[in-house]
Amino acid sequence: MSLARILIVEDEAITALELTRRLERWGFEVVGDVASGQSALEMAEKLKPDLIIMDINLKGKLDGVDTAKAIAQIYDVPIIFLTAHGNENIIRKARTVKPAHYIIKPYRENELKFAVESGIENHKIFMELKKNELSYRSMAKNIPGIVYRTYLDEEPHVEFLNDYLKDITGYSPEGVEKIDLAVLGSLIIEEDLDQVLDVINESIKTGLPYEVSYNIKDREGNIKLMEEKGRPTLNAQKNVTSLEGVIFHALH
């Protein structure tokens, strides 16, 4: 297993040396140690480290936050911010770049170790999820039906993952009003709507896949029979967090 490669961006030489010794003792590889934002940009682009530990209050034209924003334009890397100040304005500014962690000096050794290990591991998980999401979207484009995902947060909302909605209904996503959890809610004929909602709500209760047929009225006023198949997605606590499904036009 290869060592995680870390870049240190710190303008205090003693702090940088201390960080290097600790990281190497924990089994990480320190690939660089620079003191300015501009040098950090150059090293990040050249070395592509797995994680960057950076002081927010760097001297020069670029402070830590500005440097992090510039690095984000090059590639995706987790960044741990270090600072000697707990000033709320500084923390608020740091949050804009979504750092992996934010540590105030003087830091505890176990605090830094946890931040580094979790920062690297969480980023690996994020990148894998991102890869799977791109693969899922690519696959969705090739399915001859309306592929959707409904997020069940405080205000449930629908995301359409391909372009078949307009092909089948004549409407863009903005022209379709979701009713409760029925994705094509405003297009479903009135006598079929309750059945659709009952089937989907039962699926959420049981955690099992669902399948339902119903009629819609498209933009031209044509009645079309639709077949919808979906499934709930569960988190680690077995709670339903979203619904994923596909809606086909039943031509027969």
Coordinates of C-alpha atoms in Angstrom, one line a residue:
M1 CA 0.0 0.0 0.0
S2 CA 1.5 3.4 -1.1
L3 CA 2.0 6.1 1.5
A4 CA -0.3 9.1 1.4
R5 CA 1.6 12.1 0.0
I6 CA 1.3 15.4 1.8
L7 CA 2.3 19.0 0.9
I8 CA 3.0 21.4 3.8
V9 CA 2.4 25.1 3.2
E10 CA 3.7 27.0 6.3
D11 CA 5.7 30.2 6.5
E12 CA 7.0 29.4 10.1
A13 CA 10.0 27.2 9.6
I14 CA 9.9 25.6 13.1
T15 CA 6.2 24.7 12.7
A16 CA 6.9 23.2 9.2
L17 CA 9.7 21.1 10.6
E18 CA 7.6 19.9 13.5
L19 CA 4.8 18.9 11.1
T20 CA 7.2 17.1 8.8
R21 CA 8.6 15.0 11.6
R22 CA 5.2 14.1 13.0
L23 CA 3.8 13.1 9.6
E24 CA 6.7 11.0 8.7
R25 CA 6.6 9.3 12.1
W26 CA 2.9 8.4 11.4
G27 CA 3.9 6.9 8.1
F28 CA 3.0 9.6 5.7
E29 CA 5.3 11.0 2.9
V30 CA 5.9 14.7 3.0
V31 CA 6.5 15.6 -0.7
G32 CA 7.2 19.3 -0.2
D33 CA 7.4 22.1 2.3
V34 CA 6.8 25.7 1.0
A35 CA 6.2 29.0 2.6
S36 CA 4.1 31.0 0.1
G37 CA 0.8 30.7 -1.8
Q38 CA 2.5 31.0 -5.2
S39 CA 5.0 28.2 -4.3
A40 CA 2.1 26.1 -3.1
L41 CA 0.3 26.5 -6.4
E42 CA 3.4 25.4 -8.4
M43 CA 4.1 22.4 -6.1
A44 CA 0.5 21.3 -6.1
E45 CA 0.3 21.3 -9.9
K46 CA 3.7 19.5 -10.2
L47 CA 3.4 16.9 -7.4
K48 CA -0.4 16.3 -7.1
P49 CA -0.3 15.5 -3.3
D50 CA -3.1 13.5 -1.6
L51 CA -3.6 16.2 1.0
I52 CA -2.3 19.7 1.8
I53 CA -1.8 21.2 5.2
M54 CA -1.8 25.0 4.9
D55 CA -1.5 27.9 7.2
I56 CA -4.3 30.4 6.5
N57 CA -2.2 33.5 7.3
L58 CA 0.5 33.2 4.7
K59 CA 2.7 36.2 3.8
G60 CA 2.6 37.6 0.3
K61 CA -0.1 38.2 -2.2
L62 CA -2.0 35.0 -1.6
D63 CA -3.2 34.0 1.9
G64 CA -4.2 30.4 2.6
V65 CA -7.8 30.8 1.5
D66 CA -6.9 32.4 -1.8
T67 CA -4.3 29.7 -2.4
A68 CA -6.8 27.0 -1.7
K69 CA -9.3 28.5 -4.2
A70 CA -6.6 28.7 -6.9
I71 CA -5.5 25.1 -6.2
A72 CA -9.2 24.0 -6.6
Q73 CA -9.0 25.2 -10.1
I74 CA -6.1 22.8 -10.8
Y75 CA -7.4 19.6 -9.2
D76 CA -9.5 18.2 -6.3
V77 CA -7.5 17.8 -3.1
P78 CA -8.4 17.9 0.6
I79 CA -6.9 20.8 2.5
I80 CA -6.4 21.1 6.3
F81 CA -6.2 24.7 7.4
L82 CA -3.9 25.7 10.3
T83 CA -4.2 29.1 12.0
A84 CA -3.0 30.8 15.3
H85 CA -6.3 32.7 15.4
G86 CA -9.9 31.5 16.2
N87 CA -11.3 34.8 14.8
E88 CA -14.8 34.2 13.5
N89 CA -14.2 36.2 10.3
I90 CA -11.2 34.1 9.4
I91 CA -13.1 30.9 10.1
R92 CA -16.0 32.2 8.0
K93 CA -13.7 33.0 5.1
A94 CA -12.0 29.6 5.4
R95 CA -15.4 27.8 5.2
T96 CA -16.0 29.2 1.7
V97 CA -13.4 26.7 0.3
K98 CA -14.9 23.7 2.2
P99 CA -11.7 22.6 3.9
A100 CA -11.3 19.0 5.1
H101 CA -10.5 20.3 8.6
Y102 CA -9.8 23.5 10.4
I103 CA -7.2 23.4 13.3
I104 CA -6.3 26.2 15.6
K105 CA -2.7 26.4 16.9
P106 CA -1.3 25.1 19.2
Y107 CA -2.9 21.9 18.1
R108 CA -2.9 18.5 19.9
E109 CA -1.0 15.7 18.2
N110 CA -4.0 13.3 18.2
E111 CA -6.2 16.1 16.7
L112 CA -3.8 16.6 13.8
K113 CA -3.4 12.9 13.2
F114 CA -7.2 12.4 13.1
A115 CA -7.6 15.3 10.8
V116 CA -5.0 13.9 8.3
E117 CA -6.3 10.4 8.4
S118 CA -10.0 11.3 8.1
G119 CA -9.3 13.9 5.5
I120 CA -7.5 11.4 3.2
E121 CA -10.1 8.7 3.8
N122 CA -13.1 10.9 3.3
H123 CA -11.7 12.3 0.1
K124 CA -11.2 8.8 -1.3
I125 CA -14.8 7.9 -0.5
F126 CA -16.0 11.2 -2.1
M127 CA -14.0 10.6 -5.3
E128 CA -15.4 7.0 -5.6
L129 CA -18.9 8.3 -5.2
K130 CA -18.2 11.0 -7.8
K131 CA -16.9 8.4 -10.2
N132 CA -20.0 6.2 -9.6
E133 CA -22.3 9.2 -10.1
L134 CA -20.7 10.0 -13.5
S135 CA -21.0 6.4 -14.5
Y136 CA -24.7 6.4 -13.5
R137 CA -25.5 9.6 -15.4
S138 CA -23.7 8.2 -18.5
M139 CA -25.8 5.1 -18.3
A140 CA -29.0 7.1 -17.7
K141 CA -28.5 8.9 -21.0
N142 CA -28.8 5.6 -22.9
I143 CA -32.0 4.4 -21.3
P144 CA -35.1 5.1 -23.5
G145 CA -37.2 6.5 -20.6
I146 CA -37.3 9.3 -18.1
V147 CA -34.6 8.6 -15.5
Y148 CA -35.1 10.5 -12.2
R149 CA -33.9 10.7 -8.6
T150 CA -36.1 12.2 -5.9
Y151 CA -34.3 13.4 -2.8
L152 CA -36.4 12.9 0.4
D153 CA -35.0 15.8 2.5
E154 CA -37.0 18.5 4.3
E155 CA -38.3 19.7 0.9
P156 CA -38.3 16.7 -1.5
H157 CA -37.1 17.6 -4.9
V158 CA -36.6 15.8 -8.2
E159 CA -33.5 15.6 -10.4
F160 CA -34.0 14.4 -14.0
L161 CA -30.9 12.5 -15.1
N162 CA -31.5 12.4 -18.9
D163 CA -33.4 14.3 -21.6
Y164 CA -36.3 12.0 -22.3
L165 CA -38.8 14.0 -20.3
K166 CA -39.3 16.5 -23.1
D167 CA -39.2 13.8 -25.8
I168 CA -42.1 11.9 -24.1
T169 CA -44.2 14.7 -22.5
G170 CA -43.3 17.8 -24.5
Y171 CA -42.4 19.6 -21.3
S172 CA -39.1 20.7 -19.9
P173 CA -38.5 19.9 -16.1
E174 CA -39.7 23.4 -15.2
G175 CA -43.0 22.7 -16.8
V176 CA -43.8 19.7 -14.7
E177 CA -45.1 20.1 -11.2
K178 CA -44.3 17.3 -8.8
I179 CA -47.3 16.3 -6.6
D180 CA -46.1 14.8 -3.3
L181 CA -43.8 12.0 -4.5
A182 CA -45.3 11.6 -8.0
V183 CA -42.6 12.8 -10.4
L184 CA -45.0 13.5 -13.2
G185 CA -47.6 14.7 -10.8
S186 CA -49.2 17.6 -12.7
L187 CA -49.4 15.5 -15.9
I188 CA -51.0 12.4 -14.3
I189 CA -54.8 12.2 -15.0
E190 CA -56.8 12.7 -11.8
E191 CA -58.2 9.3 -11.5
D192 CA -54.7 7.6 -11.5
L193 CA -52.9 10.0 -9.1
D194 CA -54.0 8.4 -5.8
Q195 CA -52.9 5.0 -7.0
V196 CA -49.4 6.3 -7.9
L197 CA -49.0 8.0 -4.5
D198 CA -50.1 4.9 -2.6
V199 CA -47.7 2.6 -4.4
I200 CA -44.7 5.0 -3.9
N201 CA -45.5 5.6 -0.2
E202 CA -45.8 1.9 0.4
S203 CA -42.4 1.4 -1.1
I204 CA -40.9 3.9 1.3
K205 CA -42.5 2.1 4.2
T206 CA -41.2 -1.3 3.2
G207 CA -38.0 -0.4 1.5
L208 CA -39.0 -2.5 -1.5
P209 CA -39.0 -1.7 -5.2
Y210 CA -42.2 -0.4 -6.8
E211 CA -43.9 -0.6 -10.1
V212 CA -47.0 1.3 -11.3
S213 CA -48.8 2.1 -14.5
Y214 CA -50.8 5.3 -15.1
N215 CA -51.9 7.7 -17.8
I216 CA -50.6 11.2 -18.4
K217 CA -51.7 14.1 -20.7
D218 CA -48.8 15.4 -22.7
R219 CA -48.3 19.0 -23.9
E220 CA -50.3 18.3 -27.1
G221 CA -53.2 17.0 -25.0
N222 CA -52.6 13.3 -25.9
I223 CA -53.2 10.6 -23.4
K224 CA -50.2 8.3 -22.9
L225 CA -49.9 5.2 -20.8
M226 CA -46.7 5.2 -18.7
E227 CA -45.0 2.5 -16.8
E228 CA -42.9 3.5 -13.8
K229 CA -40.4 1.3 -12.0
G230 CA -38.3 2.5 -9.1
R231 CA -36.7 1.7 -5.8
P232 CA -35.9 3.5 -2.5
T233 CA -32.2 4.0 -1.6
L234 CA -31.3 3.6 2.0
N235 CA -28.5 5.0 4.2
A236 CA -26.4 3.1 6.8
Q237 CA -29.2 3.6 9.3
K238 CA -31.6 1.9 6.9
N239 CA -33.6 5.1 6.4
V240 CA -34.9 5.9 2.9
T241 CA -33.0 9.0 1.6
S242 CA -34.1 9.0 -2.1
L243 CA -36.0 7.3 -4.8
E244 CA -34.5 6.3 -8.1
G245 CA -36.6 5.2 -11.0
V246 CA -37.3 5.2 -14.7
I247 CA -40.6 6.0 -16.5
F248 CA -41.3 4.4 -19.9
H249 CA -43.9 5.3 -22.5
A250 CA -45.9 2.1 -23.0
L251 CA -46.4 2.1 -26.7
H252 CA -48.3 -1.2 -26.8

